[in-house]
Amino acid sequence: MSALQDSGKAKGIKLAFDTEQCILNYMPAPASILKDTFGYDAFRPLQREVIENVLAGRDTLAIMPTGGGKSLCYQIPALLLDGLTVVVSPLIALMKDQVEQLRANGVPAVVLNSSLSPSDYQKNMDSVRDGSAKLLYVAPETLLTGRIFSLLSQTKLALLTIDEAHCISEWGHDFRPEYRQLVDVRQRYPDATCLALTATATPRVRADIKSSLKFSQSNEFVASFDRENLYVEVAPKRDGMGQIARFLEKRKEQSGIVYCFSRRQVDELAAYLELQGFSVRPYHAGLETAVRKANQEAFIRDDVQIIVATIAFGMGINKPNVRFVVHYDLPKSIEGYYQEIGRAGRDGLPAHCLLLYSYSDVAKLRYFINQKEGDERRVASRHLDAIVRYAEDETNCRRKPLLAYFGETYAAENCGNCDNCTADPAELTDITIPAQKFLSCVKRTGERFGAGHVTAVLRGSKNERVLRLGHDKLSTYGIGEELTQKQWMHLSRQLVQMGYLHQDGEYRTLSLTPKAIGALKDRAPIMGRLEAAETRPGKARARRIELDYDRALFAILRKKRKALADKAGVPPYVIFSDRTLVEMSAYFPQSSASLLKMSGVGQVKLRQYGEAFLGAIKAYCEEKGLQEKYKESRRGKSDANRRYMLVGEAYNAGESIQSLRERYQVKTGTILDHLARFVAAGNPLRNSDDLQSQTSLSPQQQKAAMQAFEELGTIYLRPVFEKLNGEISYDDLKIIRLIVLSRQE
Ligand code: ADP
Ligand code: ZN
């Protein structure tokens, strides 16, 4: 492997890391590690590409959204490469969490930072030095110390991973000067491959990362930022607190975050929700560190379900089962908003993102922005305009503007998973007449006023401003009493959205666009909505078909998980994710083999927790008279080349060679070939007695064949066949080879 890398590097040629190559060399392929160690069936988009690129020894920049699965991009290579993988991350809390999760899967990882006791520090240093640790997590400032440099000079550094790589760029929102010095670290270890990872990178930051680290163009991987499991919704804010309470009422068993604009707001809302009987804690920078930490920990460990927080909360939170993120106030920018909702549904299960929007929140933010000056004010104002446009859009798919921010064009017309795409089209009505009234009134008042004043004129208000300006004399004065103030405001937002009105960013004054002038002239019909409903029940149908699972069993398994987690002193998701429990509650696995098919169950977790969970599932099924359901492995569908995995898994699950032959309509030899590839890919074969019974060879013949394989190797059959004078058939040789291979385990 390292020869492969070196030659690739030296000659600068493209050397794809070949799964076949792995198998020939009997090295476990990335896909096997994915399943056996991490328990997952399929790679997420670009994971495989990034891993293969890294294994081929090429420096790589990978940009993936939060929850996209960046960690596996270095964790799998770390297990395959000869040498140490160093992971640089600025978030100490997150490192600890990652190390815990890795260890739960049996991956030897350690962290070095100042929070360790001297003896733990020493222990971790030793395990890096003697090569027993494959992964080392460090903060950049730690990495830059002489102590670590000298440690690394005593080991072979194979892969230098720079997490949160946007911190290297002064253009990023989170520049850290220590990150700049990582450039020198790279130069110290020219043979190490470098992998830079980030979830936030505008094109400028991206270019900056690559040029700082001296990467070449071809090694950039940008995943789609679309998080399809997130249901995105904007609703008008009416009685904010009541709305939140009703939203939470329907999500009693779920974890989630409610973001507020100010600390005071956080305290108020948290207190209110607590009074309503919700399991909730506040989080903001004004709380004492110890309190803040305790609240965060309680949330992570599922002791508390809801965190009400300012945006100070979330960085360094790895909790995969956040089922909702609510914005009680308007976020300051689309970028911030997307990052915040990105904390929902990291486990890939459906999650709900709700933003409560009111115009008074916009006014509040604008007030703060107006305290600023110059560039800062202009930038902040532009960001606010964009999020307001986003929030007021009631027709287009929400994903379009969100993804456009990352330079991505969302191609589908209808995502099926946002409020606008799932809204009932029947709700659209003919609004031609009120629209014309409104547009004419904008025209008559001189295109110098905002929606509030235009509405006042339409509704025949006698307020001071209307009278002073003489607008009570206009022909449009008082022609709109049939609609409420709120309905007119709503209509005006739609007209802006539909391109009939232009709204000035700062003063919010309205003017007619050519489209409006045309519409007034032609009396063209205009379709829209009158009065937005507060919630749109029944329409929020997620596109993804959620697994239909047994809620009662899920609750039992959750309790089991919590008890095991508390005993081990780790967050529950270190044991198993919600996704894993959902699958268990849907398929009712009854054996180790079936349990292994559940997403997130690898070999080590099977050994450690398999019995506990199987016990609970079996007891439940017995009581309710339920049967196990067969889970089709997803890998087979996506990749026909992986039939050997299907065959191997089925064999391990107890299916006989005879039955596999019939199922796949192939010869015995082909099934044996599949099994050999399966074993060669690093999978253990759990049933070698059955193999023995497949051959008609005498014990002496078996022994002779085994000796021949041991002598001549297991790759080619022909030399063995010849050595045994052609007396043993190829099929029999294949069986013996399998026995030899599975014993080498
Ligand atoms: P990121 O660092 O990009 O935000 P993580 O690496 O923390 O994302 O991954 C998010 C979650 O998704 C984790 O719980 C992780 O175990 C899970 N995950 C990653 N890759 C896969 C995969 N291929 N299949 C299933 N789950 C995955
Ligand atoms: Zn949509």
mmCIF file of C-alpha atoms and ligand atoms in Angstrom, residues 40 42-44 47 65-72 318 320 346, ligand 1:
data_model
loop_
_atom_site.group_PDB
_atom_site.id
_atom_site.type_symbol
_atom_site.label_atom_id
_atom_site.label_comp_id
_atom_site.label_asym_id
_atom_site.label_seq_id
_atom_site.Cartn_x
_atom_site.Cartn_y
_atom_site.Cartn_z
ATOM 1 C CA TYR A 40 -23.234 1.239 7.933
ATOM 2 C CA ALA A 42 -23.616 2.450 2.146
ATOM 3 C CA PHE A 43 -21.435 5.486 1.819
ATOM 4 C CA ARG A 44 -22.973 8.910 1.900
ATOM 5 C CA GLN A 47 -17.382 9.684 1.165
ATOM 6 C CA PRO A 65 -22.611 19.988 4.871
ATOM 7 C CA THR A 66 -22.943 19.487 8.601
ATOM 8 C CA GLY A 67 -24.038 15.930 9.112
ATOM 9 C CA GLY A 68 -22.677 14.948 5.723
ATOM 10 C CA GLY A 69 -20.326 12.444 7.303
ATOM 11 C CA LYS A 70 -16.941 14.118 7.178
ATOM 12 C CA SER A 71 -15.473 12.139 10.043
ATOM 13 C CA LEU A 72 -15.512 8.802 8.240
ATOM 14 C CA ASN A 318 -22.371 16.331 17.724
ATOM 15 C CA PRO A 320 -27.165 13.172 15.894
ATOM 16 C CA ARG A 346 -27.550 14.472 11.422
HETATM 17 P P1 ADP B 1 -20.104 15.989 9.868
HETATM 18 O O1 ADP B 1 -18.795 15.964 10.599
HETATM 19 O O2 ADP B 1 -19.941 16.091 8.388
HETATM 20 O O3 ADP B 1 -21.059 16.988 10.412
HETATM 21 P P2 ADP B 1 -20.365 13.365 10.979
HETATM 22 O O4 ADP B 1 -19.113 12.784 10.474
HETATM 23 O O5 ADP B 1 -20.429 13.767 12.408
HETATM 24 O O6 ADP B 1 -20.814 14.590 10.084
HETATM 25 O O7 ADP B 1 -21.562 12.357 10.649
HETATM 26 C C1 ADP B 1 -22.888 12.643 11.025
HETATM 27 C C2 ADP B 1 -23.611 11.374 11.451
HETATM 28 O O8 ADP B 1 -23.817 10.536 10.328
HETATM 29 C C3 ADP B 1 -22.812 10.552 12.444
HETATM 30 O O9 ADP B 1 -23.700 10.072 13.407
HETATM 31 C C4 ADP B 1 -22.226 9.444 11.603
HETATM 32 O O10 ADP B 1 -21.968 8.296 12.343
HETATM 33 C C5 ADP B 1 -23.315 9.233 10.563
HETATM 34 N N1 ADP B 1 -22.795 8.698 9.286
HETATM 35 C C6 ADP B 1 -21.688 9.083 8.626
HETATM 36 N N2 ADP B 1 -21.519 8.385 7.490
HETATM 37 C C7 ADP B 1 -22.565 7.532 7.412
HETATM 38 C C8 ADP B 1 -22.975 6.540 6.460
HETATM 39 N N3 ADP B 1 -22.262 6.291 5.363
HETATM 40 N N4 ADP B 1 -24.119 5.859 6.718
HETATM 41 C C9 ADP B 1 -24.830 6.101 7.823
HETATM 42 N N5 ADP B 1 -24.513 7.022 8.752
HETATM 43 C C10 ADP B 1 -23.397 7.739 8.560
#
